[in-house]
PDB file of C-alpha atoms and ligand atoms in Angstrom:
ATOM      1  CA  MET A   1     -90.173 169.132  46.666  1.00  0.00           C
ATOM      2  CA  ALA A   2     -92.879 167.106  48.286  1.00  0.00           C
ATOM      3  CA  ILE A   3     -94.954 167.901  51.344  1.00  0.00           C
ATOM      4  CA  GLU A   4     -94.171 165.126  53.810  1.00  0.00           C
ATOM      5  CA  ARG A   5     -94.984 164.131  57.356  1.00  0.00           C
ATOM      6  CA  THR A   6     -92.453 162.822  59.838  1.00  0.00           C
ATOM      7  CA  LEU A   7     -92.435 161.660  63.447  1.00  0.00           C
ATOM      8  CA  SER A   8     -90.409 163.639  65.950  1.00  0.00           C
ATOM      9  CA  ILE A   9     -89.846 162.674  69.586  1.00  0.00           C
ATOM     10  CA  ILE A  10     -88.483 165.063  72.181  1.00  0.00           C
ATOM     11  CA  LYS A  11     -86.762 162.534  74.444  1.00  0.00           C
ATOM     12  CA  PRO A  12     -86.835 162.332  78.280  1.00  0.00           C
ATOM     13  CA  ASP A  13     -83.579 164.282  78.756  1.00  0.00           C
ATOM     14  CA  ALA A  14     -84.903 167.303  76.851  1.00  0.00           C
ATOM     15  CA  VAL A  15     -88.340 167.106  78.486  1.00  0.00           C
ATOM     16  CA  ALA A  16     -86.608 167.035  81.908  1.00  0.00           C
ATOM     17  CA  LYS A  17     -84.600 170.132  80.931  1.00  0.00           C
ATOM     18  CA  ASN A  18     -87.893 171.914  80.159  1.00  0.00           C
ATOM     19  CA  VAL A  19     -86.897 172.791  76.585  1.00  0.00           C
ATOM     20  CA  ILE A  20     -89.893 171.350  74.679  1.00  0.00           C
ATOM     21  CA  GLY A  21     -90.861 174.852  73.571  1.00  0.00           C
ATOM     22  CA  LYS A  22     -87.348 175.801  72.522  1.00  0.00           C
ATOM     23  CA  ILE A  23     -87.073 172.667  70.388  1.00  0.00           C
ATOM     24  CA  VAL A  24     -90.545 173.106  68.885  1.00  0.00           C
ATOM     25  CA  SER A  25     -89.512 176.676  67.981  1.00  0.00           C
ATOM     26  CA  ARG A  26     -86.656 175.312  65.874  1.00  0.00           C
ATOM     27  CA  PHE A  27     -89.121 173.309  63.801  1.00  0.00           C
ATOM     28  CA  GLU A  28     -91.505 176.247  63.490  1.00  0.00           C
ATOM     29  CA  ALA A  29     -88.705 178.590  62.402  1.00  0.00           C
ATOM     30  CA  ALA A  30     -87.740 176.088  59.699  1.00  0.00           C
ATOM     31  CA  GLY A  31     -91.291 175.995  58.337  1.00  0.00           C
ATOM     32  CA  LEU A  32     -92.321 172.616  59.760  1.00  0.00           C
ATOM     33  CA  LYS A  33     -95.839 172.551  61.176  1.00  0.00           C
ATOM     34  CA  MET A  34     -96.948 170.458  64.131  1.00  0.00           C
ATOM     35  CA  VAL A  35    -100.077 168.607  62.978  1.00  0.00           C
ATOM     36  CA  ALA A  36    -100.348 166.311  66.032  1.00  0.00           C
ATOM     37  CA  GLY A  37     -98.608 166.239  69.380  1.00  0.00           C
ATOM     38  CA  LYS A  38     -98.831 164.734  72.873  1.00  0.00           C
ATOM     39  CA  LEU A  39     -96.818 164.107  76.017  1.00  0.00           C
ATOM     40  CA  VAL A  40     -96.635 160.384  76.813  1.00  0.00           C
ATOM     41  CA  HIS A  41     -94.737 158.137  79.213  1.00  0.00           C
ATOM     42  CA  LEU A  42     -93.863 155.004  77.271  1.00  0.00           C
ATOM     43  CA  SER A  43     -94.174 151.569  78.833  1.00  0.00           C
ATOM     44  CA  ARG A  44     -91.232 149.203  78.523  1.00  0.00           C
ATOM     45  CA  SER A  45     -92.982 147.110  75.883  1.00  0.00           C
ATOM     46  CA  GLU A  46     -93.922 150.199  73.849  1.00  0.00           C
ATOM     47  CA  ALA A  47     -90.299 151.427  73.877  1.00  0.00           C
ATOM     48  CA  GLU A  48     -89.044 147.947  72.931  1.00  0.00           C
ATOM     49  CA  GLN A  49     -91.551 147.785  70.096  1.00  0.00           C
ATOM     50  CA  PHE A  50     -90.737 151.287  68.839  1.00  0.00           C
ATOM     51  CA  TYR A  51     -86.991 150.550  68.750  1.00  0.00           C
ATOM     52  CA  ALA A  52     -87.354 146.896  67.637  1.00  0.00           C
ATOM     53  CA  VAL A  53     -85.085 147.600  64.654  1.00  0.00           C
ATOM     54  CA  HIS A  54     -82.232 148.107  67.157  1.00  0.00           C
ATOM     55  CA  SER A  55     -83.037 145.046  69.315  1.00  0.00           C
ATOM     56  CA  ALA A  56     -79.784 143.246  68.426  1.00  0.00           C
ATOM     57  CA  ARG A  57     -77.599 146.299  69.074  1.00  0.00           C
ATOM     58  CA  PRO A  58     -75.481 146.451  72.253  1.00  0.00           C
ATOM     59  CA  PHE A  59     -77.088 149.726  73.334  1.00  0.00           C
ATOM     60  CA  PHE A  60     -80.688 148.446  73.028  1.00  0.00           C
ATOM     61  CA  LYS A  61     -81.307 147.759  76.741  1.00  0.00           C
ATOM     62  CA  ASP A  62     -79.929 151.134  77.823  1.00  0.00           C
ATOM     63  CA  LEU A  63     -81.858 152.870  75.051  1.00  0.00           C
ATOM     64  CA  VAL A  64     -85.135 151.343  76.264  1.00  0.00           C
ATOM     65  CA  GLU A  65     -84.328 152.258  79.904  1.00  0.00           C
ATOM     66  CA  PHE A  66     -83.605 155.811  78.850  1.00  0.00           C
ATOM     67  CA  MET A  67     -86.762 156.151  76.754  1.00  0.00           C
ATOM     68  CA  ILE A  68     -88.947 155.037  79.692  1.00  0.00           C
ATOM     69  CA  SER A  69     -87.082 157.152  82.280  1.00  0.00           C
ATOM     70  CA  GLY A  70     -89.589 159.989  81.919  1.00  0.00           C
ATOM     71  CA  PRO A  71     -92.209 161.455  79.613  1.00  0.00           C
ATOM     72  CA  VAL A  72     -91.518 162.204  75.954  1.00  0.00           C
ATOM     73  CA  PHE A  73     -93.204 164.689  73.632  1.00  0.00           C
ATOM     74  CA  VAL A  74     -94.271 162.972  70.418  1.00  0.00           C
ATOM     75  CA  GLN A  75     -95.272 165.047  67.421  1.00  0.00           C
ATOM     76  CA  VAL A  76     -96.031 164.790  63.733  1.00  0.00           C
ATOM     77  CA  LEU A  77     -94.308 167.482  61.688  1.00  0.00           C
ATOM     78  CA  GLU A  78     -95.447 168.445  58.220  1.00  0.00           C
ATOM     79  CA  GLY A  79     -93.716 170.452  55.528  1.00  0.00           C
ATOM     80  CA  GLU A  80     -91.607 170.397  52.401  1.00  0.00           C
ATOM     81  CA  ASP A  81     -89.052 167.604  52.672  1.00  0.00           C
ATOM     82  CA  ALA A  82     -90.015 167.246  56.327  1.00  0.00           C
ATOM     83  CA  ILE A  83     -88.096 163.995  56.861  1.00  0.00           C
ATOM     84  CA  VAL A  84     -84.685 165.275  55.749  1.00  0.00           C
ATOM     85  CA  LYS A  85     -85.344 168.760  57.096  1.00  0.00           C
ATOM     86  CA  ASN A  86     -86.070 167.343  60.554  1.00  0.00           C
ATOM     87  CA  ARG A  87     -82.921 165.188  60.450  1.00  0.00           C
ATOM     88  CA  ASP A  88     -80.852 168.234  59.436  1.00  0.00           C
ATOM     89  CA  LEU A  89     -82.284 170.293  62.288  1.00  0.00           C
ATOM     90  CA  MET A  90     -81.578 167.435  64.745  1.00  0.00           C
ATOM     91  CA  GLY A  91     -77.887 167.023  63.872  1.00  0.00           C
ATOM     92  CA  ALA A  92     -75.711 163.928  64.180  1.00  0.00           C
ATOM     93  CA  THR A  93     -76.653 161.121  66.603  1.00  0.00           C
ATOM     94  CA  ASP A  94     -73.597 161.912  68.750  1.00  0.00           C
ATOM     95  CA  PRO A  95     -73.930 165.526  69.931  1.00  0.00           C
ATOM     96  CA  LYS A  96     -70.140 165.834  69.962  1.00  0.00           C
ATOM     97  CA  LYS A  97     -70.271 165.362  66.198  1.00  0.00           C
ATOM     98  CA  ALA A  98     -73.414 167.429  65.625  1.00  0.00           C
ATOM     99  CA  ALA A  99     -73.011 170.654  63.634  1.00  0.00           C
ATOM    100  CA  ALA A 100     -73.200 173.930  65.518  1.00  0.00           C
ATOM    101  CA  GLY A 101     -76.719 175.267  65.804  1.00  0.00           C
ATOM    102  CA  THR A 102     -78.418 171.869  65.553  1.00  0.00           C
ATOM    103  CA  ILE A 103     -80.805 170.668  68.250  1.00  0.00           C
ATOM    104  CA  ARG A 104     -78.452 167.948  69.440  1.00  0.00           C
ATOM    105  CA  ALA A 105     -75.447 170.302  69.537  1.00  0.00           C
ATOM    106  CA  ASP A 106     -77.440 172.729  71.670  1.00  0.00           C
ATOM    107  CA  PHE A 107     -79.557 170.447  73.895  1.00  0.00           C
ATOM    108  CA  ALA A 108     -78.087 166.901  73.985  1.00  0.00           C
ATOM    109  CA  ASP A 109     -75.590 165.598  76.536  1.00  0.00           C
ATOM    110  CA  SER A 110     -74.413 162.326  74.991  1.00  0.00           C
ATOM    111  CA  ILE A 111     -75.042 159.773  72.256  1.00  0.00           C
ATOM    112  CA  ASP A 112     -77.460 157.986  74.644  1.00  0.00           C
ATOM    113  CA  ALA A 113     -79.301 161.062  75.895  1.00  0.00           C
ATOM    114  CA  ASN A 114     -79.501 162.929  72.618  1.00  0.00           C
ATOM    115  CA  ALA A 115     -82.679 165.026  72.972  1.00  0.00           C
ATOM    116  CA  VAL A 116     -84.612 164.044  69.842  1.00  0.00           C
ATOM    117  CA  HIS A 117     -85.669 161.244  67.525  1.00  0.00           C
ATOM    118  CA  GLY A 118     -86.699 161.724  63.909  1.00  0.00           C
ATOM    119  CA  SER A 119     -87.935 159.264  61.298  1.00  0.00           C
ATOM    120  CA  ASP A 120     -85.204 158.459  58.777  1.00  0.00           C
ATOM    121  CA  ALA A 121     -87.219 157.592  55.636  1.00  0.00           C
ATOM    122  CA  PRO A 122     -90.767 157.798  54.208  1.00  0.00           C
ATOM    123  CA  GLU A 123     -91.630 154.181  55.134  1.00  0.00           C
ATOM    124  CA  THR A 124     -90.394 154.546  58.710  1.00  0.00           C
ATOM    125  CA  ALA A 125     -92.189 157.883  59.048  1.00  0.00           C
ATOM    126  CA  LYS A 126     -95.458 156.225  58.048  1.00  0.00           C
ATOM    127  CA  GLY A 127     -94.991 153.364  60.505  1.00  0.00           C
ATOM    128  CA  GLU A 128     -93.841 155.600  63.361  1.00  0.00           C
ATOM    129  CA  ILE A 129     -96.733 158.041  62.910  1.00  0.00           C
ATOM    130  CA  ALA A 130     -99.168 155.122  62.948  1.00  0.00           C
ATOM    131  CA  PHE A 131     -97.447 153.722  66.058  1.00  0.00           C
ATOM    132  CA  PHE A 132     -98.289 156.820  68.087  1.00  0.00           C
ATOM    133  CA  PHE A 133    -101.296 158.343  66.374  1.00  0.00           C
ATOM    134  CA  ALA A 134    -103.270 155.482  64.765  1.00  0.00           C
ATOM    135  CA  GLY A 135    -106.973 155.830  65.290  1.00  0.00           C
ATOM    136  CA  LEU A 136    -106.682 159.479  66.327  1.00  0.00           C
ATOM    137  CA  ASN A 137    -108.261 162.168  64.296  1.00  0.00           C
ATOM    138  CA  VAL A 138    -105.013 163.639  62.967  1.00  0.00           C
ATOM    139  CA  TYR A 139    -105.620 166.867  61.091  1.00  0.00           C
ATOM    140  CA  GLN A 140    -105.628 166.362  57.323  1.00  0.00           C
ATOM    141  CA  ARG A 141    -104.694 169.042  54.849  1.00  0.00           C
TER     142      ARG A 141
HETATM  143  N1  LIG B 201     -77.887 155.066  70.421  1.00  0.00           N
HETATM  144  C1  LIG B 201     -77.131 154.864  71.561  1.00  0.00           C
HETATM  145  N2  LIG B 201     -75.820 154.487  71.423  1.00  0.00           N
HETATM  146  C2  LIG B 201     -75.238 154.317  70.198  1.00  0.00           C
HETATM  147  C3  LIG B 201     -76.012 154.533  69.045  1.00  0.00           C
HETATM  148  C4  LIG B 201     -77.335 154.912  69.192  1.00  0.00           C
HETATM  149  O1  LIG B 201     -77.634 155.019  72.667  1.00  0.00           O
HETATM  150  O2  LIG B 201     -74.049 153.972  70.145  1.00  0.00           O
HETATM  151  C5  LIG B 201     -79.288 155.469  70.576  1.00  0.00           C
HETATM  152  C6  LIG B 201     -79.454 156.964  70.398  1.00  0.00           C
HETATM  153  O3  LIG B 201     -80.433 157.409  71.320  1.00  0.00           O
HETATM  154  C7  LIG B 201     -79.984 157.063  68.985  1.00  0.00           C
HETATM  155  C8  LIG B 201     -80.835 155.797  68.879  1.00  0.00           C
HETATM  156  O4  LIG B 201     -80.088 154.827  69.596  1.00  0.00           O
HETATM  157  O5  LIG B 201     -80.704 158.262  68.794  1.00  0.00           O
HETATM  158  C9  LIG B 201     -81.096 155.303  67.487  1.00  0.00           C
HETATM  159  O6  LIG B 201     -79.872 155.180  66.815  1.00  0.00           O
HETATM  160  P1  LIG B 201     -79.731 155.682  65.295  1.00  0.00           P
HETATM  161  O7  LIG B 201     -78.399 155.205  64.813  1.00  0.00           O
HETATM  162  O8  LIG B 201     -80.946 155.276  64.539  1.00  0.00           O
HETATM  163  O9  LIG B 201     -79.621 157.276  65.457  1.00  0.00           O
HETATM  164  P2  LIG B 201     -80.613 158.479  65.114  1.00  0.00           P
HETATM  165  O10 LIG B 201     -81.404 158.084  63.912  1.00  0.00           O
HETATM  166  O11 LIG B 201     -81.471 158.694  66.326  1.00  0.00           O
HETATM  167  O12 LIG B 201     -79.695 159.640  64.889  1.00  0.00           O
END
Protein backbone atom coordinates (compact mmCIF):
# COMPACT_ATOMS: atom_id res chain seq x y z
CA MET A 1 0.00 0.00 0.00
CA ALA A 2 1.21 3.43 -0.90
CA ILE A 3 1.31 6.56 1.22
CA GLU A 4 -0.90 9.05 -0.61
CA ARG A 5 -2.24 12.54 -0.18
CA THR A 6 -5.81 13.56 -0.91
CA LEU A 7 -7.90 16.72 -0.73
CA SER A 8 -10.82 16.80 1.66
CA ILE A 9 -13.36 19.62 1.95
CA ILE A 10 -15.75 19.97 4.85
CA LYS A 11 -18.61 21.71 3.04
CA PRO A 12 -20.68 24.73 4.20
CA ASP A 13 -23.51 22.62 5.67
CA ALA A 14 -21.15 20.76 8.00
CA VAL A 15 -19.20 23.91 8.91
CA ALA A 16 -22.54 25.61 9.78
CA LYS A 17 -23.45 22.64 12.00
CA ASN A 18 -20.16 23.15 13.88
CA VAL A 19 -18.96 19.58 13.29
CA ILE A 20 -15.52 20.27 11.75
CA GLY A 21 -13.85 18.64 14.75
CA LYS A 22 -16.13 15.61 14.73
CA ILE A 23 -15.40 15.02 11.05
CA VAL A 24 -11.66 15.57 11.46
CA SER A 25 -11.76 13.00 14.29
CA ARG A 26 -13.07 10.38 11.86
CA PHE A 27 -10.02 10.88 9.66
CA GLU A 28 -7.66 10.82 12.64
CA ALA A 29 -9.23 7.62 14.00
CA ALA A 30 -8.72 5.99 10.60
CA GLY A 31 -5.02 6.89 10.58
CA LEU A 32 -5.19 9.78 8.10
CA LYS A 33 -3.04 12.76 9.07
CA MET A 34 -3.90 16.37 8.33
CA VAL A 35 -0.79 17.86 6.69
CA ALA A 36 -2.41 21.18 5.67
CA GLY A 37 -5.71 22.81 6.51
CA LYS A 38 -7.56 26.14 6.36
CA LEU A 39 -11.01 27.69 6.57
CA VAL A 40 -11.86 29.58 3.38
CA HIS A 41 -14.92 31.23 1.84
CA LEU A 42 -14.80 30.45 -1.86
CA SER A 43 -15.64 33.09 -4.45
CA ARG A 44 -18.08 32.16 -7.20
CA SER A 45 -15.32 31.87 -9.78
CA GLU A 46 -13.20 29.68 -7.49
CA ALA A 47 -16.14 27.31 -6.90
CA GLU A 48 -16.91 27.22 -10.64
CA GLN A 49 -13.27 26.47 -11.39
CA PHE A 50 -13.01 23.77 -8.71
CA TYR A 51 -16.13 21.98 -9.99
CA ALA A 52 -15.47 22.69 -13.71
CA VAL A 53 -15.66 18.96 -14.44
CA HIS A 54 -19.38 19.14 -13.53
CA SER A 55 -20.11 22.35 -15.49
CA ALA A 56 -22.46 20.61 -17.96
CA ARG A 57 -24.41 18.79 -15.24
CA PRO A 58 -27.92 20.01 -14.32
CA PHE A 59 -26.95 20.47 -10.67
CA PHE A 60 -23.87 22.64 -11.41
CA LYS A 61 -25.46 26.04 -10.66
CA ASP A 62 -26.96 24.87 -7.37
CA LEU A 63 -23.70 23.15 -6.44
CA VAL A 64 -21.76 26.39 -6.93
CA GLU A 65 -24.37 28.38 -4.94
CA PHE A 66 -24.14 25.87 -2.13
CA MET A 67 -20.34 25.84 -2.06
CA ILE A 68 -20.22 29.65 -1.74
CA SER A 69 -23.04 29.83 0.83
CA GLY A 70 -20.56 29.84 3.71
CA PRO A 71 -17.01 28.94 4.67
CA VAL A 72 -15.51 25.52 3.98
CA PHE A 73 -12.66 23.73 5.73
CA VAL A 74 -10.12 22.50 3.19
CA GLN A 75 -7.49 19.99 4.22
CA VAL A 76 -4.84 17.69 2.81
CA LEU A 77 -4.96 14.22 4.33
CA GLU A 78 -2.03 11.84 4.19
CA GLY A 79 -1.84 8.12 4.84
CA GLU A 80 -1.88 4.64 3.38
CA ASP A 81 -4.35 4.53 0.51
CA ALA A 82 -5.59 7.95 1.59
CA ILE A 83 -7.71 8.54 -1.52
CA VAL A 84 -9.84 5.39 -1.24
CA LYS A 85 -9.79 5.47 2.55
CA ASN A 86 -11.19 9.01 2.55
CA ARG A 87 -13.90 8.05 0.04
CA ASP A 88 -14.85 5.04 2.19
CA LEU A 89 -15.09 7.20 5.31
CA MET A 90 -17.23 9.75 3.41
CA GLY A 91 -19.85 7.27 2.17
CA ALA A 92 -22.04 7.49 -0.92
CA THR A 93 -22.79 10.88 -2.53
CA ASP A 94 -26.46 10.58 -1.52
CA PRO A 95 -26.58 10.31 2.29
CA LYS A 96 -29.73 8.19 2.00
CA LYS A 97 -27.58 5.58 0.28
CA ALA A 98 -24.50 6.06 2.47
CA ALA A 99 -23.51 3.13 4.70
CA ALA A 100 -24.16 3.44 8.42
CA GLY A 101 -21.30 5.04 10.29
CA THR A 102 -19.99 7.02 7.31
CA ILE A 103 -19.58 10.79 7.50
CA ARG A 104 -22.38 11.45 5.04
CA ALA A 105 -24.77 9.04 6.80
CA ASP A 106 -24.11 10.82 10.09
CA PHE A 107 -23.74 14.49 9.07
CA ALA A 108 -25.26 15.09 5.60
CA ASP A 109 -28.84 16.18 4.90
CA SER A 110 -29.19 15.60 1.16
CA ILE A 111 -27.34 14.81 -2.06
CA ASP A 112 -26.78 18.58 -2.51
CA ALA A 113 -25.72 19.37 1.05
CA ASN A 114 -23.61 16.29 1.66
CA ALA A 115 -21.02 17.48 4.21
CA VAL A 116 -17.76 16.50 2.51
CA HIS A 117 -15.80 16.36 -0.73
CA GLY A 118 -12.91 13.98 -1.38
CA SER A 119 -10.62 13.58 -4.38
CA ASP A 120 -11.56 10.51 -6.42
CA ALA A 121 -8.21 9.53 -8.01
CA PRO A 122 -4.46 10.26 -7.77
CA GLU A 123 -4.51 12.78 -10.67
CA THR A 124 -7.48 14.69 -9.27
CA ALA A 125 -5.94 14.66 -5.79
CA LYS A 126 -2.79 16.27 -7.18
CA GLY A 127 -4.73 18.95 -9.04
CA GLU A 128 -7.11 19.67 -6.15
CA ILE A 129 -4.28 19.96 -3.61
CA ALA A 130 -2.48 22.38 -5.93
CA PHE A 131 -5.73 24.34 -6.41
CA PHE A 132 -5.93 25.18 -2.71
CA PHE A 133 -2.38 24.92 -1.43
CA ALA A 134 -0.05 25.82 -4.34
CA GLY A 135 2.76 28.07 -3.27
CA LEU A 136 2.21 27.33 0.42
CA ASN A 137 4.83 25.64 2.44
CA VAL A 138 2.97 22.34 2.85
CA TYR A 139 4.73 20.04 5.27
CA GLN A 140 6.78 17.38 3.49
CA ARG A 141 7.56 14.00 4.97
N1 LIG B 1 -24.30 16.70 -6.62
C1 LIG B 1 -25.57 17.23 -6.52
N2 LIG B 1 -26.61 16.57 -7.12
C2 LIG B 1 -26.43 15.39 -7.79
C3 LIG B 1 -25.14 14.85 -7.88
C4 LIG B 1 -24.09 15.53 -7.27
O1 LIG B 1 -25.75 18.28 -5.92
O2 LIG B 1 -27.42 14.84 -8.31
C5 LIG B 1 -23.19 17.41 -5.98
C6 LIG B 1 -22.85 16.81 -4.63
O3 LIG B 1 -22.51 17.87 -3.75
C7 LIG B 1 -21.62 15.98 -4.95
C8 LIG B 1 -20.95 16.83 -6.03
O4 LIG B 1 -22.03 17.34 -6.79
O5 LIG B 1 -20.84 15.78 -3.80
C9 LIG B 1 -20.00 16.10 -6.93
O6 LIG B 1 -20.65 14.98 -7.47
P1 LIG B 1 -19.90 13.56 -7.55
O7 LIG B 1 -20.77 12.67 -8.36
O8 LIG B 1 -18.50 13.79 -8.00
O9 LIG B 1 -19.97 13.03 -6.04
P2 LIG B 1 -18.87 12.86 -4.89
O10 LIG B 1 -17.57 12.51 -5.56
O11 LIG B 1 -18.81 14.15 -4.14
O12 LIG B 1 -19.43 11.76 -4.04
